[in-house]
Short mmCIF file of C-alpha atoms and ligand atoms in Angstrom, two decimals:
data_model
loop_
_atom_site.label_atom_id
_atom_site.label_comp_id
_atom_site.label_asym_id
_atom_site.label_seq_id
_atom_site.Cartn_x
_atom_site.Cartn_y
_atom_site.Cartn_z
CA MET K 1 11.38 -14.61 21.65
CA LYS K 2 10.48 -11.31 23.25
CA LEU K 3 9.77 -8.77 20.53
CA GLY K 4 8.99 -5.06 20.62
CA ILE K 5 7.25 -3.41 17.67
CA ILE K 6 7.55 0.38 17.40
CA GLY K 7 4.85 1.85 15.15
CA THR K 8 1.68 -0.21 14.99
CA GLY K 9 0.33 0.61 11.50
CA TYR K 10 -0.17 -1.65 8.48
CA VAL K 11 3.31 -3.18 8.74
CA GLY K 12 3.78 -3.05 12.53
CA LEU K 13 0.43 -4.52 13.48
CA VAL K 14 0.53 -7.31 10.90
CA SER K 15 4.13 -8.17 11.86
CA GLY K 16 3.33 -8.08 15.58
CA VAL K 17 0.24 -10.24 15.32
CA CYS K 18 1.89 -12.76 12.96
CA PHE K 19 5.00 -13.06 15.15
CA ALA K 20 2.67 -13.62 18.13
CA GLU K 21 0.72 -16.25 16.18
CA ASN K 22 4.03 -18.10 15.70
CA GLY K 23 4.56 -18.28 19.46
CA ASN K 24 6.57 -15.15 20.23
CA ASP K 25 5.84 -12.74 23.05
CA VAL K 26 5.09 -9.40 21.36
CA LEU K 27 4.64 -5.89 22.75
CA CYS K 28 3.41 -3.33 20.19
CA MET K 29 4.04 0.35 20.84
CA ASP K 30 2.59 3.44 19.14
CA VAL K 31 2.51 7.17 19.90
CA ASP K 32 -1.16 7.28 18.98
CA GLU K 33 -2.79 6.56 22.35
CA LYS K 34 -6.31 6.31 20.93
CA LYS K 35 -5.09 3.64 18.54
CA ILE K 36 -3.44 1.75 21.41
CA GLU K 37 -6.69 1.80 23.42
CA ARG K 38 -8.64 0.37 20.46
CA LEU K 39 -5.98 -2.26 19.77
CA LYS K 40 -6.07 -3.40 23.40
CA LYS K 41 -9.77 -4.15 22.92
CA GLY K 42 -9.06 -6.24 19.81
CA ASP K 43 -10.09 -3.58 17.27
CA PRO K 44 -7.40 -3.62 14.53
CA VAL K 45 -8.22 0.00 13.50
CA ILE K 46 -7.26 -0.77 9.89
CA TYR K 47 -9.03 -3.17 7.55
CA GLU K 48 -6.91 -6.13 6.52
CA PRO K 49 -8.28 -9.64 5.83
CA GLN K 50 -7.76 -12.14 8.72
CA LEU K 51 -6.16 -9.52 10.95
CA GLU K 52 -9.01 -9.03 13.40
CA GLU K 53 -9.42 -12.76 14.17
CA LEU K 54 -5.68 -13.21 14.69
CA LEU K 55 -5.44 -10.08 16.83
CA LYS K 56 -8.29 -11.15 19.11
CA LYS K 57 -6.94 -14.70 19.37
CA ASN K 58 -3.43 -13.62 20.31
CA ILE K 59 -4.65 -11.04 22.82
CA SER K 60 -6.80 -13.63 24.56
CA GLU K 61 -3.93 -16.15 24.56
CA GLY K 62 -1.64 -13.49 26.05
CA ARG K 63 0.99 -13.39 23.29
CA VAL K 64 0.40 -9.84 22.04
CA SER K 65 -0.12 -6.67 24.11
CA PHE K 66 0.00 -2.92 23.53
CA THR K 67 1.62 0.11 25.08
CA SER K 68 2.33 3.76 24.37
CA SER K 69 5.59 3.61 26.35
CA LEU K 70 8.76 3.46 24.26
CA LYS K 71 10.73 2.72 27.41
CA GLU K 72 8.66 -0.40 28.15
CA ALA K 73 8.84 -1.59 24.53
CA VAL K 74 12.65 -1.29 24.54
CA GLN K 75 13.46 -2.52 28.03
CA SER K 76 11.26 -5.60 28.14
CA ASN K 77 12.29 -6.99 24.74
CA ASP K 78 15.35 -8.43 22.98
CA VAL K 79 14.50 -7.67 19.37
CA ILE K 80 12.97 -4.27 18.57
CA PHE K 81 11.35 -3.67 15.18
CA LEU K 82 11.05 -0.13 13.81
CA CYS K 83 7.88 -0.08 11.69
CA LEU K 84 7.62 3.68 11.41
CA PRO K 85 6.34 5.78 8.52
CA THR K 86 8.84 7.08 5.97
CA PRO K 87 6.62 9.37 3.89
CA PRO K 88 7.88 11.45 0.97
CA ASN K 89 9.02 15.04 1.45
CA GLU K 90 7.70 17.63 -1.02
CA ASP K 91 10.68 17.02 -3.30
CA GLY K 92 10.21 13.22 -3.24
CA SER K 93 13.10 12.51 -0.85
CA VAL K 94 12.42 10.26 2.15
CA ASP K 95 11.22 11.92 5.35
CA MET K 96 13.23 10.10 8.01
CA THR K 97 12.07 12.22 10.95
CA ARG K 98 10.11 9.52 12.79
CA VAL K 99 12.69 6.78 12.34
CA LEU K 100 15.58 8.96 13.49
CA GLU K 101 13.61 10.49 16.36
CA VAL K 102 12.67 7.05 17.72
CA ALA K 103 16.22 5.74 17.24
CA GLU K 104 17.57 8.69 19.20
CA ASN K 105 14.99 8.38 22.00
CA MET K 106 15.22 4.64 22.39
CA ALA K 107 19.00 4.68 22.95
CA GLN K 108 18.62 5.88 26.57
CA TYR K 109 16.42 2.88 27.43
CA ILE K 110 18.73 0.15 26.16
CA ASN K 111 19.43 -2.10 29.14
CA GLY K 112 21.26 -5.08 27.61
CA TYR K 113 22.04 -6.59 24.19
CA LYS K 114 19.33 -5.65 21.66
CA VAL K 115 18.80 -6.33 17.99
CA ILE K 116 17.23 -3.19 16.51
CA VAL K 117 15.54 -4.02 13.23
CA SER K 118 14.60 -1.51 10.57
CA LYS K 119 11.44 -2.82 8.90
CA SER K 120 10.57 0.59 7.49
CA THR K 121 11.61 1.27 3.89
CA VAL K 122 14.64 3.49 4.39
CA PRO K 123 17.42 5.00 2.25
CA VAL K 124 20.72 3.20 1.86
CA GLY K 125 22.99 3.88 4.83
CA THR K 126 20.20 4.20 7.41
CA CYS K 127 21.38 1.24 9.53
CA GLU K 128 24.81 2.83 9.78
CA ARG K 129 23.24 6.19 10.62
CA ILE K 130 21.11 4.69 13.42
CA THR K 131 24.09 2.75 14.77
CA LYS K 132 26.14 5.93 15.07
CA MET K 133 23.29 7.77 16.80
CA ILE K 134 22.70 5.03 19.36
CA LEU K 135 26.43 4.45 20.00
CA LYS K 136 26.68 8.00 21.31
CA LYS K 137 24.02 7.33 23.94
CA THR K 138 24.54 3.82 25.28
CA LYS K 139 27.31 1.62 26.61
CA HIS K 140 25.33 -1.56 26.02
CA ASP K 141 25.95 -3.88 23.13
CA PHE K 142 23.49 -3.78 20.21
CA ASP K 143 23.17 -4.45 16.49
CA VAL K 144 21.12 -2.55 13.93
CA VAL K 145 19.76 -4.83 11.24
CA SER K 146 17.90 -4.17 7.99
CA ASN K 147 14.85 -6.38 7.41
CA PRO K 148 12.66 -4.70 4.79
CA GLU K 149 9.05 -5.78 4.68
CA PHE K 150 7.50 -7.11 1.48
CA LEU K 151 3.90 -7.72 2.54
CA LYS K 152 1.08 -6.51 0.26
CA GLU K 153 -1.89 -4.74 1.78
CA GLY K 154 -5.01 -6.78 1.11
CA ALA K 155 -3.04 -10.02 1.56
CA ALA K 156 -0.71 -8.89 4.32
CA VAL K 157 -1.30 -11.68 6.83
CA ASN K 158 -0.85 -14.37 4.20
CA ASP K 159 2.27 -12.69 2.83
CA PHE K 160 3.79 -12.37 6.30
CA MET K 161 2.99 -15.97 7.21
CA SER K 162 4.29 -17.38 3.90
CA PRO K 163 6.83 -14.87 2.60
CA ASP K 164 8.41 -15.28 -0.86
CA ARG K 165 11.65 -14.39 0.91
CA VAL K 166 12.91 -12.74 4.07
CA ILE K 167 15.81 -10.38 3.52
CA VAL K 168 18.07 -9.59 6.42
CA GLY K 169 21.01 -7.25 6.13
CA THR K 170 23.65 -7.39 8.83
CA GLY K 171 27.34 -7.97 9.31
CA SER K 172 26.80 -9.32 12.83
CA LYS K 173 26.82 -13.12 13.19
CA LYS K 174 24.99 -12.89 16.50
CA ALA K 175 22.17 -10.74 15.08
CA ALA K 176 21.95 -12.92 11.94
CA GLU K 177 21.49 -16.05 14.05
CA ILE K 178 18.75 -14.42 16.12
CA MET K 179 16.93 -13.22 12.99
CA LYS K 180 17.28 -16.63 11.33
CA GLU K 181 15.89 -18.36 14.40
CA LEU K 182 13.01 -15.86 14.61
CA TYR K 183 11.99 -16.45 11.00
CA SER K 184 12.63 -20.22 10.99
CA SER K 185 8.98 -20.95 11.86
CA PHE K 186 7.92 -19.09 8.69
CA MET K 187 10.22 -21.22 6.53
CA ARG K 188 9.08 -24.75 7.26
CA VAL K 189 8.34 -25.64 3.63
CA SER K 190 11.49 -24.22 2.08
CA GLU K 191 14.36 -21.98 3.06
CA ARG K 192 13.81 -18.41 1.89
CA PHE K 193 16.04 -16.54 4.33
CA LEU K 194 18.44 -14.29 2.43
CA LEU K 195 21.32 -12.84 4.41
CA MET K 196 23.27 -9.92 2.97
CA ASP K 197 24.94 -6.66 3.97
CA GLU K 198 22.82 -3.79 5.32
CA ARG K 199 23.17 -1.56 2.25
CA SER K 200 22.16 -4.27 -0.23
CA SER K 201 19.17 -5.15 1.94
CA GLU K 202 18.04 -1.53 2.12
CA LEU K 203 18.38 -1.09 -1.64
CA ALA K 204 16.72 -4.45 -2.45
CA LYS K 205 13.40 -3.15 -1.10
CA TYR K 206 13.45 -0.04 -3.29
CA ALA K 207 14.58 -2.07 -6.30
CA ALA K 208 11.71 -4.57 -5.89
CA ASN K 209 9.05 -1.86 -5.65
CA ALA K 210 10.58 0.11 -8.50
CA MET K 211 10.63 -3.00 -10.71
CA LEU K 212 6.92 -3.61 -10.04
CA ALA K 213 6.12 0.03 -10.78
CA VAL K 214 8.05 -0.27 -14.07
CA ARG K 215 5.86 -3.22 -15.11
CA ILE K 216 2.67 -1.35 -14.28
CA SER K 217 3.62 1.85 -16.09
CA PHE K 218 5.00 -0.11 -19.05
CA MET K 219 1.72 -1.99 -19.48
CA ASN K 220 -0.25 1.22 -19.08
CA GLU K 221 1.72 2.72 -21.93
CA ILE K 222 1.15 -0.35 -24.10
CA ALA K 223 -2.58 0.01 -23.26
CA ASN K 224 -2.48 3.65 -24.36
CA ILE K 225 -0.94 2.56 -27.65
CA CYS K 226 -3.60 -0.18 -27.98
CA GLU K 227 -6.30 2.48 -27.89
CA ARG K 228 -4.63 4.38 -30.69
CA VAL K 229 -3.91 1.40 -32.97
CA LYS K 230 -7.16 -0.43 -32.10
CA ALA K 231 -5.54 -3.47 -30.48
CA ASP K 232 -6.75 -5.24 -27.34
CA ILE K 233 -4.51 -4.97 -24.27
CA ASN K 234 -5.97 -8.18 -22.85
CA MET K 235 -4.66 -10.15 -25.78
CA ILE K 236 -1.29 -8.40 -25.55
CA ARG K 237 -1.13 -9.14 -21.82
CA ILE K 238 -1.72 -12.86 -22.39
CA GLY K 239 0.67 -12.94 -25.32
CA VAL K 240 3.43 -11.23 -23.37
CA GLY K 241 2.83 -12.92 -20.01
CA SER K 242 2.99 -16.44 -21.43
CA ASP K 243 6.71 -15.94 -22.02
CA SER K 244 8.25 -17.68 -19.00
CA ARG K 245 10.99 -15.03 -18.86
CA ILE K 246 8.30 -12.41 -18.29
CA GLY K 247 5.52 -14.16 -16.34
CA ASN K 248 1.89 -13.18 -15.86
CA SER K 249 1.82 -11.07 -12.74
CA PHE K 250 1.63 -7.30 -12.63
CA LEU K 251 0.68 -6.95 -16.29
CA PHE K 252 -2.86 -5.61 -15.86
CA PRO K 253 -3.37 -2.10 -17.18
CA GLY K 254 -5.37 0.37 -15.11
CA VAL K 255 -5.60 3.85 -13.74
CA GLY K 256 -2.09 4.04 -12.30
CA TYR K 257 -0.48 2.67 -9.16
CA GLY K 258 -1.19 4.24 -5.78
CA GLY K 259 -0.79 3.33 -2.13
CA SER K 260 1.74 4.25 0.47
CA CYS K 261 4.64 2.41 -1.17
CA PHE K 262 5.09 2.45 -4.97
CA PRO K 263 4.69 6.22 -5.53
CA LYS K 264 6.88 7.18 -2.59
CA ASP K 265 9.49 4.47 -3.15
CA VAL K 266 9.87 5.31 -6.84
CA LYS K 267 10.36 8.97 -5.93
CA GLY K 268 12.59 7.99 -3.00
CA LEU K 269 14.87 5.89 -5.22
CA ILE K 270 15.16 8.71 -7.76
CA LYS K 271 16.34 10.96 -4.91
CA ILE K 272 18.70 8.35 -3.45
CA ALA K 273 20.25 7.96 -6.91
CA GLU K 274 20.54 11.76 -7.23
CA GLU K 275 22.45 11.93 -3.95
CA TYR K 276 25.01 9.60 -5.49
CA ASP K 277 25.12 11.70 -8.69
CA TYR K 278 23.08 9.27 -10.73
CA ASP K 279 20.15 10.30 -12.90
CA PHE K 280 17.65 7.41 -12.73
CA LYS K 281 15.97 8.19 -16.05
CA THR K 282 13.75 5.09 -16.21
CA LEU K 283 12.17 5.83 -12.87
CA ARG K 284 11.60 9.50 -13.64
CA ALA K 285 9.65 8.39 -16.72
CA ILE K 286 7.74 5.74 -14.74
CA ASP K 287 6.67 8.32 -12.17
CA ASP K 288 5.60 10.75 -14.88
CA ILE K 289 3.60 8.09 -16.76
CA ASN K 290 1.83 7.16 -13.54
CA GLN K 291 0.75 10.72 -12.79
CA LYS K 292 -0.75 10.93 -16.29
CA GLN K 293 -2.41 7.51 -16.06
CA LYS K 294 -4.28 8.56 -12.91
CA MET K 295 -5.98 11.22 -15.09
CA LEU K 296 -6.85 8.81 -17.91
CA LEU K 297 -10.47 8.29 -16.88
CA VAL K 298 -10.97 12.00 -16.24
CA GLU K 299 -9.85 12.68 -19.82
CA LYS K 300 -12.27 10.03 -21.10
CA VAL K 301 -15.12 11.48 -19.03
CA LYS K 302 -14.37 14.97 -20.35
CA LYS K 303 -14.27 13.74 -23.93
CA HIS K 304 -17.55 11.85 -23.60
CA PHE K 305 -19.35 14.88 -22.17
CA LYS K 306 -17.61 17.30 -24.55
CA GLY K 307 -15.92 19.11 -21.69
CA ASP K 308 -19.14 20.07 -19.95
CA LEU K 309 -19.08 18.42 -16.52
CA ALA K 310 -20.57 21.25 -14.45
CA GLY K 311 -23.40 19.99 -12.25
CA LYS K 312 -23.05 16.41 -13.52
CA ILE K 313 -23.12 13.59 -10.97
CA PHE K 314 -20.53 10.85 -11.22
CA THR K 315 -20.51 7.63 -9.25
CA ILE K 316 -17.19 6.18 -8.16
CA TRP K 317 -16.97 2.52 -7.19
CA GLY K 318 -13.75 1.69 -5.35
CA LEU K 319 -11.91 4.31 -3.32
CA SER K 320 -9.04 2.36 -1.76
CA TYR K 321 -5.88 2.19 -3.84
CA LYS K 322 -6.48 -1.50 -4.39
CA PRO K 323 -9.03 -4.15 -3.33
CA ARG K 324 -9.16 -5.65 0.19
CA THR K 325 -7.69 -2.65 1.99
CA ASP K 326 -9.09 0.57 3.45
CA ASP K 327 -5.88 2.45 2.57
CA ILE K 328 -6.49 5.53 0.41
CA ARG K 329 -2.95 6.93 0.48
CA GLU K 330 -2.16 8.12 -3.09
CA ALA K 331 -5.28 6.30 -4.32
CA PRO K 332 -6.26 7.08 -7.94
CA ALA K 333 -9.84 7.67 -6.68
CA ARG K 334 -8.56 10.79 -4.91
CA THR K 335 -7.00 12.21 -8.08
CA VAL K 336 -10.13 11.47 -10.11
CA THR K 337 -12.44 12.98 -7.46
CA GLU K 338 -10.36 16.14 -7.11
CA ALA K 339 -10.15 16.60 -10.89
CA LEU K 340 -13.89 16.14 -11.41
CA LEU K 341 -14.71 18.54 -8.56
CA ILE K 342 -12.56 21.19 -10.24
CA GLU K 343 -14.70 20.70 -13.37
CA GLY K 344 -17.81 21.43 -11.28
CA ALA K 345 -19.06 17.84 -11.05
CA LYS K 346 -20.53 16.09 -8.00
CA ILE K 347 -19.36 12.75 -6.70
CA GLN K 348 -21.36 9.84 -5.24
CA ALA K 349 -18.92 7.25 -3.97
CA PHE K 350 -18.81 3.80 -2.45
CA ASP K 351 -16.10 1.45 -1.24
CA PRO K 352 -16.52 -1.79 0.76
CA ALA K 353 -13.80 -0.77 3.28
CA ALA K 354 -12.51 2.75 2.60
CA ASN K 355 -15.75 4.77 2.93
CA GLU K 356 -14.78 6.16 6.33
CA ASN K 357 -11.29 7.27 5.25
CA PHE K 358 -12.64 8.88 2.09
CA LYS K 359 -15.40 10.63 4.01
CA ASN K 360 -12.82 12.12 6.39
CA LEU K 361 -10.68 13.29 3.49
CA PHE K 362 -13.53 15.15 1.75
CA LYS K 363 -15.52 16.01 4.87
CA ASN K 364 -15.61 19.71 4.05
CA ASN K 365 -16.86 19.24 0.51
CA LYS K 366 -20.62 19.06 0.12
CA ASN K 367 -20.20 17.82 -3.45
CA VAL K 368 -18.78 14.49 -2.29
CA LYS K 369 -21.32 12.04 -0.88
CA ILE K 370 -20.50 8.60 0.42
CA PHE K 371 -23.01 5.77 0.13
CA SER K 372 -23.44 2.55 2.08
CA ASN K 373 -23.76 0.32 -0.99
CA ASN K 374 -22.76 0.47 -4.63
CA TYR K 375 -26.23 0.64 -6.16
CA SER K 376 -27.48 3.48 -3.95
CA ALA K 377 -24.48 5.53 -5.17
CA LEU K 378 -25.83 5.18 -8.73
CA LYS K 379 -29.07 7.09 -8.20
CA ASN K 380 -29.41 9.91 -10.77
CA SER K 381 -25.83 9.34 -11.87
CA ASP K 382 -24.52 10.67 -15.17
CA GLY K 383 -21.84 7.99 -15.30
CA LEU K 384 -20.17 5.19 -13.36
CA ILE K 385 -16.41 5.31 -12.88
CA LEU K 386 -14.97 2.00 -11.70
CA ILE K 387 -11.62 2.61 -10.09
CA THR K 388 -10.86 -0.29 -7.73
CA GLU K 389 -11.66 -3.86 -8.75
CA TRP K 390 -13.21 -5.20 -5.55
CA ASN K 391 -14.76 -8.63 -6.23
CA GLU K 392 -18.23 -7.36 -5.26
CA PHE K 393 -18.18 -5.04 -8.30
CA ARG K 394 -17.49 -7.80 -10.81
CA ARG K 395 -21.03 -9.18 -11.09
CA ILE K 396 -23.50 -6.40 -11.82
CA ASP K 397 -27.24 -6.15 -12.28
CA ILE K 398 -27.25 -4.16 -15.51
CA ASP K 399 -31.03 -3.64 -15.61
CA LYS K 400 -31.00 -2.29 -12.06
CA MET K 401 -28.16 0.04 -12.96
CA LYS K 402 -30.07 1.27 -15.99
CA SER K 403 -33.12 2.05 -13.89
CA LEU K 404 -31.02 4.05 -11.41
CA MET K 405 -28.71 6.03 -13.69
CA LYS K 406 -29.57 9.18 -15.59
CA THR K 407 -27.01 8.54 -18.33
CA CYS K 408 -25.89 4.98 -19.07
CA VAL K 409 -22.15 5.27 -19.42
CA ILE K 410 -19.40 3.28 -17.71
CA PHE K 411 -15.74 4.22 -17.42
CA ASP K 412 -14.11 0.94 -16.44
CA GLY K 413 -10.66 1.68 -15.06
CA ARG K 414 -9.81 -2.00 -14.53
CA ASN K 415 -11.37 -3.68 -17.56
CA ILE K 416 -13.59 -5.89 -15.39
CA TYR K 417 -16.74 -5.60 -17.51
CA SER K 418 -17.64 -6.96 -20.90
CA PRO K 419 -17.91 -4.06 -23.37
CA LYS K 420 -20.07 -6.23 -25.64
CA THR K 421 -22.67 -7.07 -22.96
CA LEU K 422 -22.86 -3.49 -21.75
CA ARG K 423 -23.17 -2.05 -25.24
CA GLU K 424 -25.92 -4.56 -26.05
CA LYS K 425 -27.79 -3.25 -23.01
CA GLY K 426 -27.50 0.32 -24.24
CA PHE K 427 -24.51 1.51 -22.22
CA ALA K 428 -21.63 3.53 -23.57
CA TYR K 429 -18.46 1.74 -22.41
CA TYR K 430 -14.89 2.98 -22.00
CA GLY K 431 -12.12 0.68 -20.79
CA VAL K 432 -8.34 0.92 -20.70
CA GLY K 433 -6.49 -0.19 -23.82
CA ARG K 434 -9.36 -1.94 -25.56
P1 LIG Z 501 1.53 3.41 8.92
O1 LIG Z 501 1.40 4.86 8.75
O2 LIG Z 501 0.35 2.51 8.65
O3 LIG Z 501 1.99 3.07 10.41
C1 LIG Z 501 2.98 3.76 11.10
C2 LIG Z 501 2.63 3.80 12.57
O4 LIG Z 501 3.71 4.43 13.28
C3 LIG Z 501 1.38 4.62 12.88
O5 LIG Z 501 0.50 3.85 13.67
C4 LIG Z 501 1.90 5.82 13.66
O6 LIG Z 501 1.01 6.29 14.67
C5 LIG Z 501 3.16 5.25 14.28
N1 LIG Z 501 4.14 6.25 14.68
C6 LIG Z 501 4.47 7.43 14.08
N2 LIG Z 501 5.42 8.06 14.76
C7 LIG Z 501 5.72 7.28 15.83
C8 LIG Z 501 6.63 7.40 16.90
N3 LIG Z 501 7.43 8.45 17.01
N4 LIG Z 501 6.67 6.39 17.81
C9 LIG Z 501 5.85 5.32 17.73
N5 LIG Z 501 4.95 5.17 16.73
C10 LIG Z 501 4.90 6.12 15.78
O7 LIG Z 501 2.77 2.97 8.02
P2 LIG Z 501 2.98 1.56 7.31
O8 LIG Z 501 2.17 1.49 6.06
O9 LIG Z 501 2.87 0.46 8.30
O10 LIG Z 501 4.51 1.70 6.84
C11 LIG Z 501 5.58 1.66 7.75
C12 LIG Z 501 6.87 1.46 6.96
O11 LIG Z 501 6.82 0.19 6.30
C13 LIG Z 501 7.11 2.50 5.89
O12 LIG Z 501 8.49 2.74 5.78
C14 LIG Z 501 6.61 1.80 4.63
O13 LIG Z 501 7.23 2.28 3.47
C15 LIG Z 501 7.01 0.38 4.90
N6 LIG Z 501 6.20 -0.63 4.21
C16 LIG Z 501 4.84 -0.48 4.11
C17 LIG Z 501 4.08 -1.47 3.48
C18 LIG Z 501 2.59 -1.31 3.34
O14 LIG Z 501 2.02 -2.03 2.52
N7 LIG Z 501 1.93 -0.44 4.07
C19 LIG Z 501 4.71 -2.60 2.97
C20 LIG Z 501 6.09 -2.74 3.10
C21 LIG Z 501 6.83 -1.75 3.73
#
């Protein structure tokens, strides 16, 4: 099939490259011309496992190409995917500017039947809204379909290639058949194509992310109780997760969820509910708990140093919002860094993939230094704060750390270290819920 992808970010690029890998002819479009130039040369711009190899392969085999022309992306393709950002407005509602702007502009270029697919996470009713906008500007036949994306950064290629399910929302038989055919090559082992109406499809995406956020915040609260009653969250997690009705995933406590999806989608769903006169109390609490959880380690640091952080140097390992991505949108490391800077502390940070993004974010602050490996960031440090559980942080040379650090204290935001081993080696150890 001939596919156009509008917006070549985490979702657009992964979708485009994976569709190309499955034999489709894909043209990816983006307004960012510098990005398009780098993509043409096989540089994925973002860090995502397996993406670079697949991108290079599909460019050289002629199945994926890049443009900054919306006209070209619309006119030369049959199915057009909108993979545009839908960031939160100040009040938490969904900023639909880019999606609506592109929908409006693309209408003039429609030159035959098109399936226009919303892959962005968008409020209920968006497909209808786009349909009305385009209808005013074209005489050609088209369908607007909802196809929310469920990939996880850090495992995006794998998730796209072997999805748990593909949700498509449309009332059009013709569009449904095209979408089913397009995804059939991703469903060879078992059928996971779920067809529904547009509104249910749009809401299903928010509901899935909100449910995952509920699990995270719930476990973080149980962890906070564990600390008070002297129980071990790891034992609770195993005890709870072994119930087959509950399952094991998404039960790890930590320093709060971040990223470009959970925080904004939880807030977005609260606002969507509000528009329909519904007060989504659970989600308001989940959002609130998460904001507090992001400050958990800062509170522990303050307590350990009796409130005196001025001039102290803290090392942060892990800056991305989760391992195997360079994405720092809403990352807990940002909240922790900002809070410690306010207290007068200095930060020495390292991340295997997000160093560049973090450096750009704090480029005007001389109290934030980025290091090229985790041990060099420990020199003269008053304490290590582990925020993101990259695999390379799991095995540590404790003696080396001791020789580098000024004060031997570890704040382990992901419970990846053994408190017993560290304490035996003379470290003070703080985890989450144990
Ligand atoms: P992103 O910011 O990584 O990428 C968006 C891209 O769109 C950027 O490259 C940007 O330059 C481009 N763009 C902006 N305005 C444009 C315009 N007018 N015309 C053409 N291109 C334009 O965003 P993302 O993380 O890929 O998310 C896209 C959507 O997918 C969002 O709605 C998000 O909620 C949803 N989503 C994201 C993920 C994820 O893990 N990142 C997962 C599932 C769903």
